[in-house]
C-alpha cells in the first residue's frame, strides 16, 4: 500500500482540520501522535516532518468515570475532537466559564458528560466503536493495535508524568507517553 501525506496550515484550527479531513477522504486518515512519531523514526532528519509543528489527531481528556474515579482518557486517531465540526463548536462557543462547549479558564476544551460517557465506552461522536485499553494492559503491549484506540489511565498515575524538557530515557517510562 502506498502512503501519501500532505500538510495543512491555517491560523484557525477548525479550517485546517476540515482541509485535512476532506483531503483524507473515506479511505484516508488524519495522523495521530503515534503515527507522526513513527514517521519521524523512519525518516531522515532533513525531512520536513522533523522541523514542522503538527496538531495530531490525538487528545487527552480528563474525565470522571460513573464510579467517581478521575482518569485521563488518551485517544489516538479521532475521539471527541476528531471532527472539524466539534472544533468549530468549541471555538465559537461562549467565553462564559459555564459554557458547555467552550474553553475553561485554563484554556482547556470542555466536553459534555455524554461525550465523556460515550468515549469511555468506546463510542466516538462519528458513530465508530474503538477499543479502550487500560493503562496496564497497554503497557504490557497490544498485538495488532488498530489505527483508532483509547487508553484509560488513573489520574494519580497520569500525574506522575514529567513536565518540561526531559531525556528520551525518561520518556520511555513516562505514563503519558503512550
Short mmCIF file of C-alpha atoms in Angstrom, two decimals:
data_model
loop_
_atom_site.label_atom_id
_atom_site.label_comp_id
_atom_site.label_asym_id
_atom_site.label_seq_id
_atom_site.Cartn_x
_atom_site.Cartn_y
_atom_site.Cartn_z
CA UNK A 1 0.00 0.00 0.00
CA UNK A 2 1.33 3.42 -0.97
CA UNK A 3 1.15 6.10 1.73
CA UNK A 4 0.56 9.69 0.65
CA UNK A 5 0.72 12.61 3.06
CA UNK A 6 0.06 16.31 2.97
CA UNK A 7 0.41 19.14 5.49
CA UNK A 8 -2.34 21.71 6.06
CA UNK A 9 -1.85 25.10 7.69
CA UNK A 10 -4.41 27.65 8.78
CA UNK A 11 -4.45 30.22 11.55
CA UNK A 12 -7.88 28.85 12.52
CA UNK A 13 -7.60 25.21 13.66
CA UNK A 14 -11.11 24.13 12.56
CA UNK A 15 -10.31 25.18 8.96
CA UNK A 16 -7.03 23.24 8.92
CA UNK A 17 -8.75 20.18 10.38
CA UNK A 18 -11.53 20.42 7.78
CA UNK A 19 -8.96 20.60 4.96
CA UNK A 20 -7.11 17.57 6.33
CA UNK A 21 -10.28 15.50 6.76
CA UNK A 22 -11.51 16.38 3.26
CA UNK A 23 -8.10 15.53 1.77
CA UNK A 24 -8.05 12.18 3.60
CA UNK A 25 -11.48 11.23 2.27
CA UNK A 26 -13.21 7.99 3.19
CA UNK A 27 -10.13 5.78 2.83
CA UNK A 28 -7.53 8.05 4.44
CA UNK A 29 -6.95 9.46 7.92
CA UNK A 30 -5.50 12.42 9.79
CA UNK A 31 -2.31 11.26 11.52
CA UNK A 32 -2.29 10.65 15.26
CA UNK A 33 0.69 11.37 17.50
CA UNK A 34 1.99 7.75 17.43
CA UNK A 35 1.76 7.79 13.62
CA UNK A 36 3.71 11.05 13.42
CA UNK A 37 6.36 9.71 15.80
CA UNK A 38 6.63 6.53 13.75
CA UNK A 39 7.04 8.60 10.58
CA UNK A 40 9.84 10.59 12.21
CA UNK A 41 11.65 7.44 13.30
CA UNK A 42 11.57 6.17 9.71
CA UNK A 43 12.53 9.45 8.00
CA UNK A 44 15.92 11.19 7.63
CA UNK A 45 16.40 14.27 9.80
CA UNK A 46 16.44 16.52 6.72
CA UNK A 47 12.77 15.70 6.04
CA UNK A 48 10.15 18.39 6.68
CA UNK A 49 8.50 16.20 9.32
CA UNK A 50 11.39 16.96 11.70
CA UNK A 51 11.11 20.75 11.62
CA UNK A 52 7.38 21.37 11.27
CA UNK A 53 4.77 21.78 14.00
CA UNK A 54 1.82 19.39 13.77
CA UNK A 55 -1.52 19.13 15.55
CA UNK A 56 -2.01 15.37 15.62
CA UNK A 57 -5.39 13.67 15.69
CA UNK A 58 -4.84 12.67 19.32
CA UNK A 59 -6.35 14.03 22.52
CA UNK A 60 -6.18 13.71 26.29
CA UNK A 61 -9.45 14.02 28.17
CA UNK A 62 -9.67 14.37 31.95
CA UNK A 63 -12.84 12.51 32.93
CA UNK A 64 -14.71 11.20 35.93
CA UNK A 65 -15.96 7.64 35.50
CA UNK A 66 -19.51 6.66 36.50
CA UNK A 67 -17.88 5.13 39.62
CA UNK A 68 -16.43 8.54 40.54
CA UNK A 69 -12.78 7.82 39.62
CA UNK A 70 -10.75 10.53 37.88
CA UNK A 71 -8.97 9.25 34.79
CA UNK A 72 -7.18 10.52 31.72
CA UNK A 73 -8.52 9.05 28.51
CA UNK A 74 -5.95 9.36 25.72
CA UNK A 75 -7.45 8.86 22.27
CA UNK A 76 -5.40 8.37 19.11
CA UNK A 77 -6.93 8.55 15.65
CA UNK A 78 -10.03 10.59 16.42
CA UNK A 79 -12.12 10.98 19.53
CA UNK A 80 -14.31 13.86 20.68
CA UNK A 81 -12.22 16.34 18.71
CA UNK A 82 -11.77 14.07 15.70
CA UNK A 83 -14.06 16.22 13.57
CA UNK A 84 -13.76 19.80 12.37
CA UNK A 85 -17.37 20.43 13.42
CA UNK A 86 -16.60 19.75 17.09
CA UNK A 87 -13.58 22.06 16.93
CA UNK A 88 -15.82 24.69 15.35
CA UNK A 89 -18.33 24.30 18.19
CA UNK A 90 -15.51 24.72 20.72
CA UNK A 91 -14.01 27.79 19.06
CA UNK A 92 -17.38 29.50 18.54
CA UNK A 93 -18.81 28.74 22.00
CA UNK A 94 -19.50 31.41 24.56
CA UNK A 95 -16.47 32.52 26.56
CA UNK A 96 -18.55 32.27 29.73
CA UNK A 97 -16.97 29.76 32.12
CA UNK A 98 -20.31 27.96 32.39
CA UNK A 99 -20.40 27.30 28.64
CA UNK A 100 -20.96 23.62 27.98
CA UNK A 101 -18.78 23.54 24.86
CA UNK A 102 -16.27 26.38 25.28
CA UNK A 103 -12.85 26.72 26.83
CA UNK A 104 -12.22 26.63 30.56
CA UNK A 105 -10.44 29.45 32.36
CA UNK A 106 -7.21 27.49 31.78
CA UNK A 107 -7.92 27.24 28.04
CA UNK A 108 -8.76 23.53 28.11
CA UNK A 109 -11.64 22.34 25.96
CA UNK A 110 -14.80 21.47 27.85
CA UNK A 111 -16.66 18.31 26.93
CA UNK A 112 -20.11 17.17 27.93
CA UNK A 113 -20.86 14.34 30.34
CA UNK A 114 -22.47 12.44 27.47
CA UNK A 115 -19.35 12.80 25.31
CA UNK A 116 -17.20 11.57 28.21
CA UNK A 117 -19.52 8.64 28.99
CA UNK A 118 -19.71 7.58 25.35
CA UNK A 119 -15.95 7.77 24.84
CA UNK A 120 -15.23 5.75 27.99
CA UNK A 121 -17.47 3.09 26.44
CA UNK A 122 -15.56 3.20 23.15
CA UNK A 123 -18.20 5.13 21.19
CA UNK A 124 -16.93 8.13 19.22
CA UNK A 125 -19.07 11.08 18.08
CA UNK A 126 -18.88 9.89 14.46
CA UNK A 127 -20.56 6.61 15.46
CA UNK A 128 -17.44 4.44 15.33
CA UNK A 129 -16.56 1.95 18.04
CA UNK A 130 -12.96 1.98 19.25
CA UNK A 131 -11.21 -0.27 21.75
CA UNK A 132 -10.48 1.26 25.15
CA UNK A 133 -7.45 -0.30 26.82
CA UNK A 134 -6.44 0.07 30.45
CA UNK A 135 -3.05 1.69 31.02
CA UNK A 136 -1.68 -1.58 32.47
CA UNK A 137 -2.95 -3.59 29.50
CA UNK A 138 -1.46 -1.08 27.06
CA UNK A 139 1.87 -1.03 28.89
CA UNK A 140 2.10 -4.84 28.57
CA UNK A 141 1.64 -4.47 24.80
CA UNK A 142 -1.19 -4.82 22.32
CA UNK A 143 -0.80 -7.01 19.25
CA UNK A 144 -2.19 -5.53 16.03
CA UNK A 145 -3.01 -2.14 17.51
CA UNK A 146 -5.76 -0.51 15.42
CA UNK A 147 -5.49 2.96 13.86
CA UNK A 148 -8.03 4.37 16.36
CA UNK A 149 -7.95 3.46 20.04
CA UNK A 150 -8.06 4.87 23.56
CA UNK A 151 -6.11 4.27 26.76
CA UNK A 152 -7.62 4.96 30.18
CA UNK A 153 -5.08 5.94 32.85
CA UNK A 154 -5.80 6.56 36.51
CA UNK A 155 -5.34 10.27 37.24
CA UNK A 156 -2.85 9.60 40.06
CA UNK A 157 -0.69 7.61 37.62
CA UNK A 158 -1.00 10.34 34.96
CA UNK A 159 0.13 12.99 37.45
CA UNK A 160 3.49 11.21 37.70
CA UNK A 161 4.27 12.35 34.16
CA UNK A 162 7.37 14.52 33.76
CA UNK A 163 6.98 18.20 32.90
CA UNK A 164 9.30 20.29 30.77
CA UNK A 165 12.29 19.05 28.83
CA UNK A 166 13.36 15.55 29.81
CA UNK A 167 15.66 12.95 28.31
CA UNK A 168 14.37 10.33 25.91
CA UNK A 169 15.25 7.71 28.50
CA UNK A 170 12.89 9.37 30.99
CA UNK A 171 10.12 9.49 28.38
CA UNK A 172 10.33 5.73 27.90
CA UNK A 173 8.86 5.22 31.38
CA UNK A 174 6.57 8.27 31.42
CA UNK A 175 2.95 7.18 31.91
CA UNK A 176 1.57 9.78 29.49
CA UNK A 177 3.86 8.92 26.59
CA UNK A 178 1.52 6.23 25.33
#
